[in-house]
CSV table of N, CA and C and ligand atoms in Angstrom, one decimal:
chain,number,residue,atom,x,y,z
R,27,MET,N,-150.6,-65.0,203.4
R,27,MET,CA,-151.5,-65.1,204.9
R,27,MET,C,-152.7,-66.0,205.0
R,28,LEU,N,-152.7,-66.4,205.9
R,28,LEU,CA,-154.0,-67.3,205.8
R,28,LEU,C,-155.0,-66.7,206.9
R,29,THR,N,-155.9,-66.6,206.1
R,29,THR,CA,-157.1,-66.0,207.3
R,29,THR,C,-157.6,-66.2,208.4
R,30,THR,N,-157.6,-66.0,209.4
R,30,THR,CA,-158.6,-66.6,210.4
R,30,THR,C,-160.1,-67.9,209.9
R,31,ASP,N,-160.7,-67.6,209.0
R,31,ASP,CA,-161.4,-68.2,208.4
R,31,ASP,C,-160.7,-69.6,207.6
R,32,GLU,N,-159.7,-69.6,206.9
R,32,GLU,CA,-159.1,-70.7,206.7
R,32,GLU,C,-157.9,-71.2,207.8
R,33,ILE,N,-157.3,-70.2,208.5
R,33,ILE,CA,-156.8,-71.5,209.7
R,33,ILE,C,-158.0,-72.6,210.5
R,34,ARG,N,-158.7,-71.7,210.6
R,34,ARG,CA,-160.4,-72.2,210.9
R,34,ARG,C,-160.8,-73.6,210.3
R,35,GLU,N,-160.5,-73.4,208.8
R,35,GLU,CA,-160.7,-75.1,208.2
R,35,GLU,C,-159.8,-75.6,207.8
R,36,LEU,N,-158.5,-74.9,208.0
R,36,LEU,CA,-157.3,-76.2,208.4
R,36,LEU,C,-157.3,-76.6,209.3
R,37,GLU,N,-157.5,-76.6,210.6
R,37,GLU,CA,-158.3,-77.2,211.7
R,37,GLU,C,-159.0,-78.1,211.5
R,38,THR,N,-160.2,-77.1,210.9
R,38,THR,CA,-161.2,-78.6,211.3
R,38,THR,C,-160.8,-80.2,209.9
R,39,GLU,N,-159.7,-79.8,209.3
R,39,GLU,CA,-159.3,-80.8,208.5
R,39,GLU,C,-158.4,-81.7,209.6
R,40,MET,N,-157.5,-81.0,210.2
R,40,MET,CA,-156.8,-81.4,210.7
R,40,MET,C,-157.3,-82.6,211.4
R,41,ALA,N,-158.6,-81.9,211.9
R,41,ALA,CA,-159.2,-82.8,213.1
R,41,ALA,C,-159.4,-84.1,212.7
R,42,ILE,N,-159.5,-84.3,211.7
R,42,ILE,CA,-160.4,-85.5,211.0
R,42,ILE,C,-159.0,-86.9,210.9
R,43,TYR,N,-157.4,-85.9,210.6
R,43,TYR,CA,-156.5,-86.8,210.5
R,43,TYR,C,-155.6,-87.2,212.0
R,44,PRO,N,-154.9,-87.7,211.9
R,44,PRO,CA,-153.9,-88.6,212.9
R,44,PRO,C,-152.4,-87.2,213.1
R,45,THR,N,-152.3,-87.0,212.3
R,45,THR,CA,-151.3,-85.8,211.8
R,45,THR,C,-151.5,-84.9,210.6
R,46,ARG,N,-151.1,-83.7,211.3
R,46,ARG,CA,-151.1,-82.6,210.6
R,46,ARG,C,-151.0,-82.4,208.7
R,47,GLN,N,-149.6,-83.7,208.2
R,47,GLN,CA,-149.4,-83.6,207.2
R,47,GLN,C,-149.9,-84.8,207.0
R,48,ALA,N,-150.9,-85.7,207.4
R,48,ALA,CA,-152.0,-86.4,206.6
R,48,ALA,C,-152.7,-84.9,205.7
R,49,ALA,N,-153.4,-84.1,206.4
R,49,ALA,CA,-154.2,-83.5,206.0
R,49,ALA,C,-153.8,-82.5,204.9
R,50,SER,N,-152.6,-82.5,204.5
R,50,SER,CA,-152.3,-82.0,203.7
R,50,SER,C,-152.8,-81.2,202.5
R,51,LEU,N,-153.7,-82.8,201.9
R,51,LEU,CA,-154.7,-82.9,200.9
R,51,LEU,C,-156.1,-81.8,200.7
R,52,GLY,N,-156.7,-82.2,202.0
R,52,GLY,CA,-157.6,-81.4,202.4
R,52,GLY,C,-157.8,-79.7,202.9
R,53,ALA,N,-156.0,-79.9,203.3
R,53,ALA,CA,-155.6,-78.2,203.3
R,53,ALA,C,-155.3,-77.4,202.5
R,54,LEU,N,-155.0,-78.2,201.0
R,54,LEU,CA,-154.8,-77.5,200.1
R,54,LEU,C,-155.8,-77.2,199.4
R,55,ARG,N,-157.2,-78.2,199.7
R,55,ARG,CA,-158.4,-78.0,198.8
R,55,ARG,C,-159.1,-76.8,199.9
R,56,ALA,N,-158.6,-76.9,200.6
R,56,ALA,CA,-159.8,-75.5,201.5
R,56,ALA,C,-158.9,-74.6,201.4
R,57,VAL,N,-157.8,-74.2,200.9
R,57,VAL,CA,-157.1,-72.5,200.6
R,57,VAL,C,-157.8,-72.4,199.1
R,58,GLN,N,-157.5,-73.8,198.2
R,58,GLN,CA,-157.7,-73.3,196.5
R,58,GLN,C,-159.5,-73.3,196.9
R,59,ARG,N,-160.2,-73.6,197.5
R,59,ARG,CA,-161.8,-73.9,197.5
R,59,ARG,C,-162.4,-71.7,197.6
R,60,ARG,N,-161.4,-71.3,198.5
R,60,ARG,CA,-161.5,-69.7,199.0
R,60,ARG,C,-160.7,-68.8,198.1
R,61,ARG,N,-159.6,-69.7,197.7
R,61,ARG,CA,-158.5,-69.0,196.8
R,61,ARG,C,-158.4,-68.6,195.1
R,62,GLY,N,-159.1,-70.0,194.6
R,62,GLY,CA,-159.6,-70.5,193.4
R,62,GLY,C,-157.6,-71.1,192.6
R,63,TRP,N,-157.1,-70.6,193.4
R,63,TRP,CA,-155.8,-71.5,192.9
R,63,TRP,C,-154.7,-71.8,194.1
R,64,ILE,N,-153.4,-72.0,194.5
R,64,ILE,CA,-152.4,-72.2,195.3
R,64,ILE,C,-151.2,-71.4,194.8
R,65,SER,N,-151.3,-70.5,194.9
R,65,SER,CA,-149.8,-69.7,194.5
R,65,SER,C,-148.8,-70.6,195.4
R,66,ASP,N,-147.7,-69.7,195.2
R,66,ASP,CA,-146.7,-70.1,196.1
R,66,ASP,C,-146.2,-69.5,197.4
R,67,GLU,N,-147.1,-68.3,197.3
R,67,GLU,CA,-146.8,-67.8,199.0
R,67,GLU,C,-147.9,-68.8,199.6
R,68,ASP,N,-149.6,-69.3,199.3
R,68,ASP,CA,-150.1,-69.9,199.9
R,68,ASP,C,-149.5,-71.2,200.5
R,69,LEU,N,-148.7,-72.0,199.2
R,69,LEU,CA,-148.5,-72.9,199.1
R,69,LEU,C,-147.4,-73.0,201.1
R,70,ARG,N,-146.3,-71.8,200.7
R,70,ARG,CA,-145.4,-71.9,201.9
R,70,ARG,C,-146.2,-71.6,202.9
R,71,ASP,N,-147.3,-70.8,203.3
R,71,ASP,CA,-148.3,-70.5,204.3
R,71,ASP,C,-148.8,-71.8,205.1
R,72,VAL,N,-149.3,-72.5,203.7
R,72,VAL,CA,-150.3,-73.8,204.4
R,72,VAL,C,-148.8,-74.6,204.7
R,73,ALA,N,-147.9,-74.7,204.2
R,73,ALA,CA,-146.4,-76.2,204.6
R,73,ALA,C,-146.1,-75.4,205.6
R,74,GLY,N,-145.8,-74.0,206.0
R,74,GLY,CA,-145.4,-73.7,207.4
R,74,GLY,C,-146.6,-74.3,208.9
R,75,TYR,N,-148.1,-74.1,208.2
R,75,TYR,CA,-149.1,-74.7,209.3
R,75,TYR,C,-149.0,-75.7,209.5
R,76,LEU,N,-148.7,-76.8,208.7
R,76,LEU,CA,-149.2,-78.1,208.5
R,76,LEU,C,-147.4,-78.5,209.2
R,77,GLY,N,-146.6,-77.7,209.0
R,77,GLY,CA,-145.3,-78.3,209.6
R,77,GLY,C,-143.9,-79.1,208.5
R,78,MET,N,-144.3,-79.0,207.5
R,78,MET,CA,-143.6,-79.7,206.6
R,78,MET,C,-143.0,-78.0,205.6
R,79,SER,N,-142.1,-79.1,204.7
R,79,SER,CA,-141.6,-78.0,204.0
R,79,SER,C,-142.2,-77.9,202.7
R,80,ALA,N,-142.1,-76.4,202.1
R,80,ALA,CA,-142.5,-75.9,200.5
R,80,ALA,C,-143.0,-77.1,199.5
R,81,ASP,N,-141.2,-77.5,199.7
R,81,ASP,CA,-141.4,-78.9,198.7
R,81,ASP,C,-141.8,-79.6,198.8
R,82,GLU,N,-142.4,-80.4,200.0
R,82,GLU,CA,-142.8,-81.4,200.6
R,82,GLU,C,-144.4,-81.2,200.0
R,83,LEU,N,-144.3,-80.0,200.0
R,83,LEU,CA,-146.2,-79.5,200.1
R,83,LEU,C,-146.4,-79.8,198.4
R,84,ASP,N,-145.2,-79.0,198.0
R,84,ASP,CA,-146.0,-78.5,196.3
R,84,ASP,C,-145.4,-80.2,196.2
R,85,SER,N,-145.2,-81.1,196.5
R,85,SER,CA,-144.4,-82.8,195.6
R,85,SER,C,-146.4,-82.6,195.5
R,86,ILE,N,-147.6,-82.8,196.8
R,86,ILE,CA,-148.8,-83.7,196.5
R,86,ILE,C,-149.3,-82.4,195.5
R,87,ALA,N,-149.1,-81.0,195.9
R,87,ALA,CA,-150.2,-80.1,195.2
R,87,ALA,C,-150.0,-80.2,193.2
R,88,THR,N,-148.6,-80.7,193.5
R,88,THR,CA,-148.2,-81.3,191.8
R,88,THR,C,-148.8,-82.3,191.1
R,89,PHE,N,-148.7,-83.3,191.7
R,89,PHE,CA,-150.0,-84.6,191.8
R,89,PHE,C,-150.8,-84.6,191.6
R,90,TYR,N,-151.8,-83.8,192.1
R,90,TYR,CA,-153.0,-83.9,191.8
R,90,TYR,C,-153.6,-83.0,191.0
R,91,SER,N,-154.2,-83.4,189.8
R,91,SER,CA,-154.8,-82.5,189.3
R,91,SER,C,-155.5,-81.9,189.4
R,92,GLN,N,-156.5,-82.1,190.4
R,92,GLN,CA,-157.6,-81.1,190.8
R,92,GLN,C,-157.1,-80.1,191.6
R,93,LEU,N,-155.6,-80.0,191.7
R,93,LEU,CA,-155.2,-78.6,192.8
R,93,LEU,C,-154.5,-78.0,191.3
R,94,PHE,N,-154.7,-76.6,191.5
R,94,PHE,CA,-154.5,-75.7,190.8
R,94,PHE,C,-153.2,-74.6,191.4
R,95,ARG,N,-152.2,-74.7,190.7
R,95,ARG,CA,-150.5,-74.1,190.9
R,95,ARG,C,-150.6,-72.7,190.1
R,96,LYS,N,-151.2,-72.4,188.9
R,96,LYS,CA,-151.5,-71.5,188.5
R,96,LYS,C,-152.9,-71.0,187.9
R,97,PRO,N,-153.1,-69.8,188.0
R,97,PRO,CA,-154.3,-69.0,188.6
R,97,PRO,C,-155.0,-69.9,187.2
R,98,VAL,N,-156.4,-69.9,187.6
R,98,VAL,CA,-157.6,-70.3,186.6
R,98,VAL,C,-158.9,-69.8,186.0
R,99,GLY,N,-159.3,-70.0,185.5
R,99,GLY,CA,-160.8,-69.1,185.3
R,99,GLY,C,-161.8,-69.3,186.2
R,100,ARG,N,-163.0,-68.8,186.5
R,100,ARG,CA,-163.9,-69.4,186.9
R,100,ARG,C,-164.9,-70.1,187.4
R,101,HIS,N,-164.6,-71.0,186.3
R,101,HIS,CA,-165.3,-72.2,185.9
R,101,HIS,C,-164.1,-73.1,184.8
R,102,VAL,N,-163.7,-74.4,186.1
R,102,VAL,CA,-162.9,-74.9,185.1
R,102,VAL,C,-163.5,-76.5,184.6
R,103,ILE,N,-163.8,-76.8,183.0
R,103,ILE,CA,-164.0,-77.4,182.3
R,103,ILE,C,-163.0,-78.4,182.0
R,104,ARG,N,-162.9,-79.5,182.5
R,104,ARG,CA,-162.2,-81.0,182.0
R,104,ARG,C,-163.0,-81.7,180.9
R,105,VAL,N,-162.1,-81.8,180.0
R,105,VAL,CA,-162.7,-82.6,178.9
R,105,VAL,C,-161.7,-83.8,179.0
R,106,CYS,N,-162.3,-85.2,179.0
R,106,CYS,CA,-162.4,-86.6,179.1
R,106,CYS,C,-161.4,-86.5,177.4
R,107,ASP,N,-160.4,-86.9,178.0
R,107,ASP,CA,-159.7,-87.5,176.6
R,107,ASP,C,-159.4,-89.4,176.3
R,108,SER,N,-160.0,-89.8,176.8
R,108,SER,CA,-159.6,-91.1,177.1
R,108,SER,C,-160.5,-91.4,176.3
R,109,VAL,N,-160.0,-93.2,176.1
R,109,VAL,CA,-160.5,-93.8,174.8
R,109,VAL,C,-162.4,-94.5,174.9
R,110,SER,N,-162.9,-94.1,175.6
R,110,SER,CA,-164.6,-94.1,175.1
R,110,SER,C,-164.7,-92.8,175.1
R,111,CYS,N,-164.4,-91.8,175.3
R,111,CYS,CA,-164.9,-90.6,174.7
R,111,CYS,C,-164.2,-89.8,173.0
R,112,TRP,N,-163.2,-90.9,173.4
R,112,TRP,CA,-162.5,-90.1,172.2
R,112,TRP,C,-163.8,-91.1,171.1
R,113,ALA,N,-163.8,-92.7,171.3
R,113,ALA,CA,-164.3,-93.5,170.4
R,113,ALA,C,-165.8,-92.4,170.0
R,114,THR,N,-166.6,-91.7,171.2
R,114,THR,CA,-168.2,-91.4,170.5
R,114,THR,C,-168.1,-89.6,170.4
R,115,GLY,N,-166.6,-89.6,169.7
R,115,GLY,CA,-166.5,-88.1,169.4
R,115,GLY,C,-166.3,-87.1,170.1
R,116,ALA,N,-165.6,-87.1,170.9
R,116,ALA,CA,-165.1,-86.1,171.9
R,116,ALA,C,-164.4,-85.1,171.2
R,117,GLU,N,-163.5,-86.0,170.5
R,117,GLU,CA,-162.2,-85.2,169.7
R,117,GLU,C,-162.9,-83.9,169.1
R,118,THR,N,-164.5,-84.3,168.0
R,118,THR,CA,-164.8,-83.3,167.1
R,118,THR,C,-165.6,-82.2,168.3
R,119,ALA,N,-166.2,-83.0,169.6
R,119,ALA,CA,-167.2,-81.5,169.9
R,119,ALA,C,-166.1,-80.5,170.9
R,120,VAL,N,-164.8,-81.6,171.0
R,120,VAL,CA,-163.4,-80.3,172.1
R,120,VAL,C,-163.0,-79.4,170.6
R,121,ARG,N,-162.7,-79.8,169.8
R,121,ARG,CA,-162.5,-78.7,169.1
R,121,ARG,C,-163.6,-77.9,168.6
R,122,ARG,N,-165.1,-77.7,168.3
R,122,ARG,CA,-166.2,-76.7,168.4
R,122,ARG,C,-165.9,-76.1,170.3
R,123,LEU,N,-165.9,-76.8,170.8
R,123,LEU,CA,-165.7,-76.0,172.3
R,123,LEU,C,-165.0,-74.6,171.8
R,124,MET,N,-163.6,-75.1,172.0
R,124,MET,CA,-162.4,-74.5,172.2
R,124,MET,C,-162.5,-73.0,170.8
R,125,GLU,N,-163.5,-73.7,169.6
R,125,GLU,CA,-163.5,-72.5,168.8
R,125,GLU,C,-164.3,-71.6,169.4
R,126,THR,N,-165.3,-72.3,170.6
R,126,THR,CA,-166.7,-71.4,170.6
R,126,THR,C,-166.1,-70.6,171.9
R,127,LEU,N,-164.7,-70.7,172.8
R,127,LEU,CA,-164.2,-70.0,173.7
R,127,LEU,C,-163.3,-69.6,173.1
R,128,GLY,N,-162.9,-69.8,172.0
R,128,GLY,CA,-162.0,-68.9,171.7
R,128,GLY,C,-160.4,-69.3,172.0
R,129,ILE,N,-160.6,-70.6,173.0
R,129,ILE,CA,-158.9,-70.8,173.0
R,129,ILE,C,-158.8,-72.4,173.5
R,130,ARG,N,-157.5,-72.5,173.3
R,130,ARG,CA,-156.9,-74.2,173.3
R,130,ARG,C,-157.4,-74.7,174.5
R,131,LEU,N,-156.6,-75.9,174.7
R,131,LEU,CA,-156.3,-76.6,176.0
R,131,LEU,C,-155.4,-76.1,176.6
R,132,GLY,N,-155.5,-76.0,177.9
R,132,GLY,CA,-154.6,-75.2,178.9
R,132,GLY,C,-154.7,-74.0,179.0
R,133,GLU,N,-155.9,-73.6,178.4
R,133,GLU,CA,-155.7,-72.1,178.4
R,133,GLU,C,-157.3,-71.4,178.9
R,134,THR,N,-157.0,-70.0,179.2
R,134,THR,CA,-158.5,-69.7,180.1
R,134,THR,C,-158.7,-67.9,178.7
R,135,THR,N,-160.2,-67.9,178.8
R,135,THR,CA,-161.2,-67.1,178.5
R,135,THR,C,-160.6,-66.0,178.6
R,136,ALA,N,-160.6,-64.7,178.2
R,136,ALA,CA,-159.9,-63.3,178.2
R,136,ALA,C,-160.6,-62.5,178.8
R,137,ASP,N,-162.1,-63.1,178.9
R,137,ASP,CA,-162.9,-62.6,180.4
R,137,ASP,C,-162.3,-63.9,181.6
R,138,GLY,N,-161.6,-64.3,181.9
R,138,GLY,CA,-161.7,-65.5,182.9
R,138,GLY,C,-162.6,-65.7,183.5
R,139,ARG,N,-163.8,-66.1,182.1
R,139,ARG,CA,-164.9,-67.4,182.6
R,139,ARG,C,-164.3,-68.6,182.6
R,140,PHE,N,-163.7,-69.0,181.5
R,140,PHE,CA,-163.5,-70.8,181.8
R,140,PHE,C,-162.0,-70.9,181.5
R,141,THR,N,-161.6,-71.9,181.8
R,141,THR,CA,-160.1,-72.6,181.5
R,141,THR,C,-161.0,-73.5,181.4
R,142,LEU,N,-159.9,-74.2,180.0
R,142,LEU,CA,-160.4,-75.6,179.6
R,142,LEU,C,-158.8,-76.5,179.7
R,143,LEU,N,-159.3,-77.6,180.2
R,143,LEU,CA,-158.4,-78.5,180.4
R,143,LEU,C,-158.8,-79.8,180.2
R,144,PRO,N,-157.5,-80.6,179.4
R,144,PRO,CA,-157.8,-82.2,179.6
R,144,PRO,C,-157.9,-83.2,180.2
R,145,SER,N,-158.8,-84.3,180.4
R,145,SER,CA,-158.7,-85.2,181.6
R,145,SER,C,-158.7,-86.7,181.4
R,146,ALA,N,-157.8,-87.2,182.0
R,146,ALA,CA,-158.0,-88.5,182.3
R,146,ALA,C,-159.7,-89.4,182.1
R,147,CYS,N,-160.4,-90.6,182.3
R,147,CYS,CA,-161.2,-90.9,182.2
R,147,CYS,C,-161.9,-90.3,183.4
R,148,LEU,N,-163.1,-90.1,183.5
R,148,LEU,CA,-163.5,-89.3,184.6
R,148,LEU,C,-164.7,-90.8,185.1
R,149,GLY,N,-164.1,-91.4,184.8
R,149,GLY,CA,-165.2,-92.8,185.1
R,149,GLY,C,-166.5,-93.0,184.5
R,150,VAL,N,-167.5,-91.7,183.7
R,150,VAL,CA,-168.5,-92.8,183.4
R,150,VAL,C,-168.7,-93.0,182.0
R,151,CYS,N,-167.8,-94.2,181.9
R,151,CYS,CA,-167.5,-94.0,180.1
R,151,CYS,C,-169.0,-94.5,179.5
R,152,GLU,N,-169.9,-95.3,180.3
R,152,GLU,CA,-170.9,-95.9,179.6
R,152,GLU,C,-171.7,-94.6,178.9
R,153,ARG,N,-171.2,-93.2,179.7
R,153,ARG,CA,-172.2,-92.4,179.2
R,153,ARG,C,-171.6,-91.3,178.2
R,154,ALA,N,-170.2,-92.2,177.6
R,154,ALA,CA,-169.2,-90.9,177.3
R,154,ALA,C,-170.2,-90.1,175.9
R,155,PRO,N,-169.3,-89.2,175.6
R,155,PRO,CA,-168.5,-88.3,176.3
R,155,PRO,C,-169.0,-87.8,177.0
R,156,ALA,N,-167.6,-87.3,178.1
R,156,ALA,CA,-168.4,-86.5,179.2
R,156,ALA,C,-167.2,-85.5,179.2
R,157,LEU,N,-167.8,-84.6,180.1
R,157,LEU,CA,-166.7,-83.5,180.9
R,157,LEU,C,-167.3,-83.1,182.0
R,158,MET,N,-166.4,-82.4,182.6
R,158,MET,CA,-166.7,-81.8,184.4
R,158,MET,C,-166.2,-80.1,184.1
R,159,ILE,N,-167.5,-79.4,184.7
R,159,ILE,CA,-167.6,-78.3,185.0
R,159,ILE,C,-167.6,-77.7,186.2
R,160,ASP,N,-166.5,-77.6,187.4
R,160,ASP,CA,-166.2,-77.5,188.3
R,160,ASP,C,-166.2,-78.7,189.0
R,161,GLU,N,-167.3,-79.3,190.0
R,161,GLU,CA,-167.4,-80.3,190.1
R,161,GLU,C,-168.7,-80.9,189.8
R,162,ASP,N,-169.2,-80.7,188.5
R,162,ASP,CA,-170.6,-81.1,188.2
R,162,ASP,C,-169.9,-82.0,186.2
R,163,VAL,N,-170.3,-83.4,186.6
R,163,VAL,CA,-170.2,-84.0,185.6
R,163,VAL,C,-171.5,-83.8,184.5
R,164,HIS,N,-170.8,-83.6,183.2
R,164,HIS,CA,-171.5,-83.6,181.7
R,164,HIS,C,-171.3,-85.0,181.0
R,165,THR,N,-172.7,-86.0,181.0
R,165,THR,CA,-172.2,-86.7,180.1
R,165,THR,C,-173.4,-86.5,178.8
R,166,ASN,N,-172.5,-87.4,177.8
R,166,ASN,CA,-173.3,-87.6,176.4
R,166,ASN,C,-173.4,-86.0,175.5
R,167,TRP,N,-172.9,-85.1,176.2
R,167,TRP,CA,-172.8,-84.1,175.4
R,167,TRP,C,-172.1,-83.8,174.1
R,168,ASP,N,-172.5,-83.2,173.0
R,168,ASP,CA,-172.0,-82.4,171.9
R,168,ASP,C,-171.6,-81.6,171.8
R,169,ALA,N,-171.3,-80.6,170.8
R,169,ALA,CA,-171.6,-79.7,170.4
R,169,ALA,C,-172.6,-78.7,170.4
R,170,ALA,N,-173.7,-79.4,170.1
R,170,ALA,CA,-175.1,-78.7,169.6
R,170,ALA,C,-175.5,-78.2,171.2
R,171,ARG,N,-175.6,-79.2,172.5
R,171,ARG,CA,-175.7,-79.1,173.4
R,171,ARG,C,-174.7,-78.0,174.7
R,172,MET,N,-173.8,-77.5,174.0
R,172,MET,CA,-172.7,-77.3,174.5
R,172,MET,C,-173.2,-75.3,175.0
R,173,ASP,N,-173.5,-75.1,174.0
R,173,ASP,CA,-173.9,-73.2,174.4
R,173,ASP,C,-175.0,-73.6,175.8
R,174,GLY,N,-176.3,-74.6,175.5
R,174,GLY,CA,-176.8,-74.6,177.0
R,174,GLY,C,-176.3,-74.8,178.0
R,175,ILE,N,-175.1,-75.6,178.0
R,175,ILE,CA,-174.4,-76.3,179.2
R,175,ILE,C,-173.4,-75.0,180.1
R,176,LEU,N,-172.7,-74.4,178.6
R,176,LEU,CA,-172.1,-73.1,179.0
R,176,LEU,C,-172.8,-72.0,179.7
R,177,ALA,N,-174.0,-72.2,179.6
R,177,ALA,CA,-174.7,-70.9,179.7
R,177,ALA,C,-175.0,-71.1,181.2
R,178,ARG,N,-175.3,-72.2,181.9
R,178,ARG,CA,-175.7,-72.0,183.6
R,178,ARG,C,-174.7,-71.6,184.1
R,179,TYR,N,-173.0,-71.7,183.6
R,179,TYR,CA,-171.5,-71.1,184.5
R,179,TYR,C,-171.6,-69.4,184.3
R,180,PRO,N,-172.2,-68.7,184.7
R,180,PRO,CA,-171.6,-67.1,184.3
R,180,PRO,C,-170.8,-66.4,184.5
M,21,FES,S1,-163.1,-92.7,178.7
M,21,FES,FE1,-164.3,-90.4,178.9
M,21,FES,S2,-165.1,-91.1,181.0
M,21,FES,FE2,-164.3,-92.8,180.3
């Protein structure tokens, strides 16, 4: 069930757009910001609030890789697997990162701290390799710098 604060945030989103449906992406992001991911129940609640079917809203939720339909860790790491990053050594660095975290791409650490996901180009190819942790972009990263970067995300 949506909380009063969540409904208030959805109303703020809806005020920006001409229709409730147009606010669907913002509404899903608002719920995810508060809950970490979007469960089936959350999806049904938001769809009902927006006057959409759950299937319609799910097609939007599953289209955007920034929206999570399964639980994720407190921090989500997205490693770019596109060509510039690959060419600048991301593959080796990602292998080391997986060893450090003890997980593979698509998995979450046992302590729930990190989820590791592949990503298409993050748009900073000139500073490859690149990754994102939550909303932060880290560029020119390598395995040697990774411990220092991870330490910023308790
Ligand atoms: S290819 Fe990695 S940021 Fe563009």
